[in-house]
Amino acid sequence: MLPTLAELLTLPAFAGAEVVSGHAHLTQPVTWVHVSEVADAARFLTGGELLLSTGSLLARMNDGELEGFVASLAQRGAHGLALELVQVFRDVPPALLGASRLHGLPLIVFRSEVSFAALTRAAHARILNHGGPALDPSLAPLLDALAETGRSVAFLRAQLGPLLNLPARPRSTLLGTLDALLTTNFNMAETARRLGVRRQTVYYRLEQLRAMLPDLDEPRRQLGLHLALELTRSEAGEALNAAERT
């Protein structure tokens, strides 16, 4: 499963992070981390993102614009906003803090200079299957057999197909959604709750998955997909990367 915002904040790269609002929402999963200094950042989001900012754009906004900015992020399903309080701000603008509380968007600050490259690199490494859930013990013998016979990559190709060819971010998002759908037996409301996104977002992603994965509703197909997802967790750094390169 995808890491929660709280889990990302325990990474060494995030050591200086301070949560100033939205503590109740830190258990939401994070799908990706972006650096953005544009007013319409929300239109690039698909749900579950953590947005990083130096505040260079926010400093030019009035109180109403700050509230609108936060509202747009929340409406698009963002799961956090991180602000560096070094070059532009020395403290969080009251309007930004109030809007974050109003819309339930976690607001995180760094009071000393931080490398956004280091933050995104650490977060993405965690999101892309590092430190994922433990392998289901009942499936271990079967997955070991696939590995021992050299069929892991072929099995991944057969089951996940076009998903493996997607760029890292959409691949991670759709794999996480597929995992949640299979775990909840395609309960859309529960899947949305687990992913921390709106139900409409789950329906949209499901249509994308159906376009790439034929017979998605068949039980036998779902079993194969479940095994493939377990395989990506047990051999993510080897089998999945090998499947992408070959």
Coordinates of C-alpha atoms in Angstrom, one line a residue:
M1 CA 0.0 0.0 0.0
L2 CA 1.0 3.6 -0.5
P3 CA 2.8 5.3 2.4
T4 CA 0.8 7.8 4.5
L5 CA 1.9 11.4 5.0
A6 CA 2.8 10.5 8.6
E7 CA 5.1 7.8 7.3
L8 CA 6.9 10.1 4.8
L9 CA 7.5 12.6 7.6
T10 CA 9.6 9.9 9.5
L11 CA 12.1 9.7 6.6
P12 CA 15.5 11.3 7.3
A13 CA 15.1 13.7 4.5
F14 CA 12.0 15.1 6.2
A15 CA 13.7 15.5 9.6
G16 CA 13.1 19.2 9.8
A17 CA 9.4 19.0 9.0
E18 CA 6.9 20.6 11.4
V19 CA 3.2 20.0 11.0
V20 CA 1.3 23.2 11.9
S21 CA -2.2 22.1 10.9
G22 CA -4.1 19.1 9.7
H23 CA -2.7 16.6 12.2
A24 CA -5.9 14.5 11.9
H25 CA -5.3 13.9 8.2
L26 CA -1.7 12.6 8.4
T27 CA -2.9 9.0 7.9
Q28 CA -3.9 9.7 4.3
P29 CA -1.8 8.0 1.6
V30 CA 0.5 10.0 -0.6
T31 CA 0.7 9.1 -4.3
W32 CA 3.4 11.5 -5.4
V33 CA 5.4 14.6 -4.3
H34 CA 5.5 17.7 -6.5
V35 CA 7.4 21.0 -6.4
S36 CA 5.2 23.8 -7.7
E37 CA 5.2 27.6 -7.7
V38 CA 2.2 28.2 -10.0
A39 CA -1.2 29.5 -9.1
D40 CA -3.1 26.8 -10.9
A41 CA -1.1 23.9 -9.5
A42 CA -4.3 22.1 -8.7
R43 CA -5.0 21.4 -12.3
F44 CA -2.0 19.1 -12.5
L45 CA -3.1 17.0 -9.6
T46 CA -4.9 13.6 -9.7
G47 CA -5.3 13.1 -6.0
G48 CA -3.1 12.1 -3.0
E49 CA -0.2 14.5 -3.8
L50 CA 2.0 16.4 -1.4
L51 CA 2.9 19.8 -2.8
L52 CA 6.2 21.5 -2.0
S53 CA 6.7 25.3 -2.2
T54 CA 9.2 28.0 -1.3
G55 CA 6.4 30.5 -1.0
S56 CA 7.6 32.7 -3.9
L57 CA 4.2 32.6 -5.5
L58 CA 2.1 32.7 -2.3
A59 CA 3.8 35.9 -1.2
R60 CA 2.2 37.7 -4.1
M61 CA -1.3 36.5 -3.2
N62 CA -3.8 38.4 -1.0
D63 CA -5.8 36.7 1.7
G64 CA -8.7 35.7 -0.7
E65 CA -6.3 34.3 -3.2
L66 CA -4.5 32.2 -0.6
E67 CA -7.8 30.8 0.5
G68 CA -8.7 30.0 -3.1
F69 CA -5.4 28.4 -3.7
V70 CA -5.8 26.0 -0.7
A71 CA -9.4 25.3 -1.6
S72 CA -8.3 24.3 -5.1
L73 CA -5.7 21.9 -3.8
A74 CA -8.2 20.3 -1.4
Q75 CA -10.8 20.0 -4.1
R76 CA -8.4 18.2 -6.3
G77 CA -7.6 15.7 -3.5
A78 CA -4.1 17.0 -2.5
H79 CA -3.0 15.5 0.8
G80 CA -0.6 18.1 2.0
L81 CA 1.2 21.4 1.4
A82 CA 4.8 21.8 2.6
L83 CA 6.2 25.4 2.8
E84 CA 9.8 26.4 3.3
L85 CA 10.1 29.4 5.7
V86 CA 13.5 30.7 4.7
Q87 CA 13.8 33.0 1.7
V88 CA 10.3 34.4 1.3
F89 CA 8.4 33.8 4.6
R90 CA 9.6 33.7 8.2
D91 CA 6.2 32.5 9.4
V92 CA 3.1 31.0 7.9
P93 CA 0.7 33.7 6.6
P94 CA -2.4 33.7 8.8
A95 CA -4.7 33.4 5.8
L96 CA -2.8 30.4 4.6
L97 CA -3.0 28.7 8.0
G98 CA -6.7 29.5 8.4
A99 CA -7.5 28.1 4.9
S100 CA -5.5 25.0 5.6
R101 CA -7.5 24.4 8.8
L102 CA -10.8 25.2 7.1
H103 CA -10.2 22.7 4.3
G104 CA -8.5 20.0 6.3
L105 CA -5.3 20.2 4.3
P106 CA -2.2 19.3 6.3
L107 CA 0.3 22.2 6.3
I108 CA 3.9 21.3 6.9
V109 CA 6.7 23.8 7.3
F110 CA 10.5 23.7 7.1
R111 CA 12.1 26.5 9.2
S112 CA 15.6 26.0 7.7
E113 CA 16.7 25.5 4.1
V114 CA 15.9 22.1 2.7
S115 CA 16.7 20.3 -0.5
F116 CA 13.5 19.7 -2.4
A117 CA 15.3 17.3 -4.6
A118 CA 16.3 15.3 -1.6
L119 CA 12.7 15.3 -0.3
T120 CA 11.2 14.2 -3.6
R121 CA 13.9 11.5 -4.1
A122 CA 13.3 10.0 -0.7
A123 CA 9.5 10.2 -0.9
H124 CA 9.4 8.7 -4.4
A125 CA 11.7 5.9 -3.4
R126 CA 9.3 5.1 -0.6
I127 CA 6.2 5.3 -2.8
L128 CA 7.7 3.1 -5.5
N129 CA 7.4 -0.1 -3.5
H130 CA 10.2 0.5 -1.0
G131 CA 9.2 -0.5 2.5
G132 CA 5.8 -1.8 1.3
P133 CA 3.6 -4.3 3.1
A134 CA 5.0 -7.7 4.0
L135 CA 4.4 -10.5 1.5
D136 CA 1.4 -12.7 2.1
P137 CA 3.0 -15.8 3.6
S138 CA 0.5 -18.1 1.9
L139 CA 1.7 -16.9 -1.5
A140 CA 5.4 -17.2 -0.8
P141 CA 5.9 -20.7 -2.2
L142 CA 4.2 -19.9 -5.5
L143 CA 6.2 -16.7 -5.9
D144 CA 9.4 -18.4 -5.0
A145 CA 8.7 -21.0 -7.7
L146 CA 8.2 -18.2 -10.3
A147 CA 11.5 -16.7 -9.3
E148 CA 13.4 -20.0 -9.3
T149 CA 12.2 -20.9 -12.8
G150 CA 13.0 -17.5 -14.1
R151 CA 9.4 -16.7 -15.0
S152 CA 8.8 -13.7 -12.7
V153 CA 9.3 -11.1 -15.5
A154 CA 7.2 -13.0 -18.0
F155 CA 4.4 -13.3 -15.4
L156 CA 4.5 -9.6 -14.6
R157 CA 4.3 -8.8 -18.3
A158 CA 1.4 -11.1 -18.8
Q159 CA -0.6 -9.8 -15.8
L160 CA 0.2 -6.1 -15.6
G161 CA 1.0 -5.5 -19.3
P162 CA 0.8 -1.8 -20.3
L163 CA 0.9 -0.7 -16.7
L164 CA 4.6 -1.5 -16.6
N165 CA 5.3 0.9 -19.5
L166 CA 3.8 3.9 -17.8
P167 CA 5.9 6.7 -16.3
A168 CA 6.7 6.2 -12.6
R169 CA 4.1 8.4 -11.2
P170 CA 0.9 7.2 -13.0
R171 CA 2.2 3.6 -12.7
S172 CA 2.5 4.0 -9.0
T173 CA -1.0 5.6 -8.7
L174 CA -2.7 3.0 -10.8
L175 CA -0.9 0.0 -9.1
G176 CA -1.9 1.4 -5.8
T177 CA -5.5 1.8 -6.9
L178 CA -5.6 -1.7 -8.4
D179 CA -4.2 -3.1 -5.1
A180 CA -6.9 -1.3 -3.1
L181 CA -9.7 -2.4 -5.5
L182 CA -8.6 -6.0 -5.2
T183 CA -8.2 -5.8 -1.5
T184 CA -11.7 -4.4 -1.0
N185 CA -13.3 -6.6 -3.6
F186 CA -14.0 -3.6 -5.8
N187 CA -15.9 -1.7 -3.1
M188 CA -15.7 1.8 -4.5
A189 CA -16.5 3.6 -1.2
E190 CA -13.9 1.6 0.8
T191 CA -11.3 2.0 -1.9
A192 CA -11.8 5.7 -2.0
R193 CA -11.5 5.8 1.8
R194 CA -8.3 3.8 1.8
L195 CA -6.7 5.9 -0.9
G196 CA -7.9 9.1 0.6
V197 CA -9.5 10.3 -2.7
R198 CA -13.0 11.0 -3.9
R199 CA -15.1 8.1 -5.2
Q200 CA -15.3 9.8 -8.6
T201 CA -11.5 9.6 -8.8
V202 CA -11.6 5.8 -8.1
Y203 CA -14.2 5.4 -10.9
Y204 CA -11.9 7.3 -13.3
R205 CA -8.9 5.3 -12.4
L206 CA -10.9 2.0 -12.7
E207 CA -11.8 3.0 -16.3
Q208 CA -8.1 3.5 -17.0
L209 CA -7.3 0.1 -15.6
R210 CA -10.0 -1.6 -17.5
A211 CA -8.7 -0.1 -20.7
M212 CA -5.2 -1.6 -20.0
L213 CA -6.2 -4.8 -18.3
P214 CA -8.8 -7.0 -20.2
D215 CA -11.2 -9.1 -18.2
L216 CA -10.5 -7.2 -15.0
D217 CA -13.9 -8.3 -13.5
E218 CA -13.2 -12.0 -13.9
P219 CA -12.2 -13.8 -10.6
R220 CA -9.4 -15.8 -12.3
R221 CA -7.9 -12.6 -13.7
Q222 CA -8.1 -10.9 -10.4
L223 CA -6.2 -13.8 -8.8
G224 CA -3.4 -13.4 -11.3
L225 CA -3.3 -9.6 -10.7
H226 CA -3.2 -10.2 -6.9
L227 CA -0.2 -12.5 -7.4
A228 CA 1.5 -10.0 -9.7
L229 CA 1.1 -7.2 -7.1
E230 CA 2.6 -9.5 -4.4
L231 CA 5.5 -10.2 -6.8
T232 CA 6.2 -6.5 -7.3
R233 CA 6.4 -6.1 -3.5
S234 CA 8.7 -9.1 -3.0
E235 CA 11.0 -8.4 -6.0
A236 CA 10.2 -4.8 -6.9
G237 CA 13.8 -3.6 -7.4
E238 CA 14.6 -6.6 -9.7
A239 CA 11.6 -8.1 -11.5
L240 CA 9.7 -4.9 -12.1
N241 CA 12.7 -2.9 -13.2
A242 CA 13.8 -5.8 -15.4
A243 CA 10.4 -5.9 -17.0
E244 CA 10.6 -2.2 -17.8
R245 CA 14.1 -2.5 -19.4
T246 CA 13.6 -5.6 -21.5

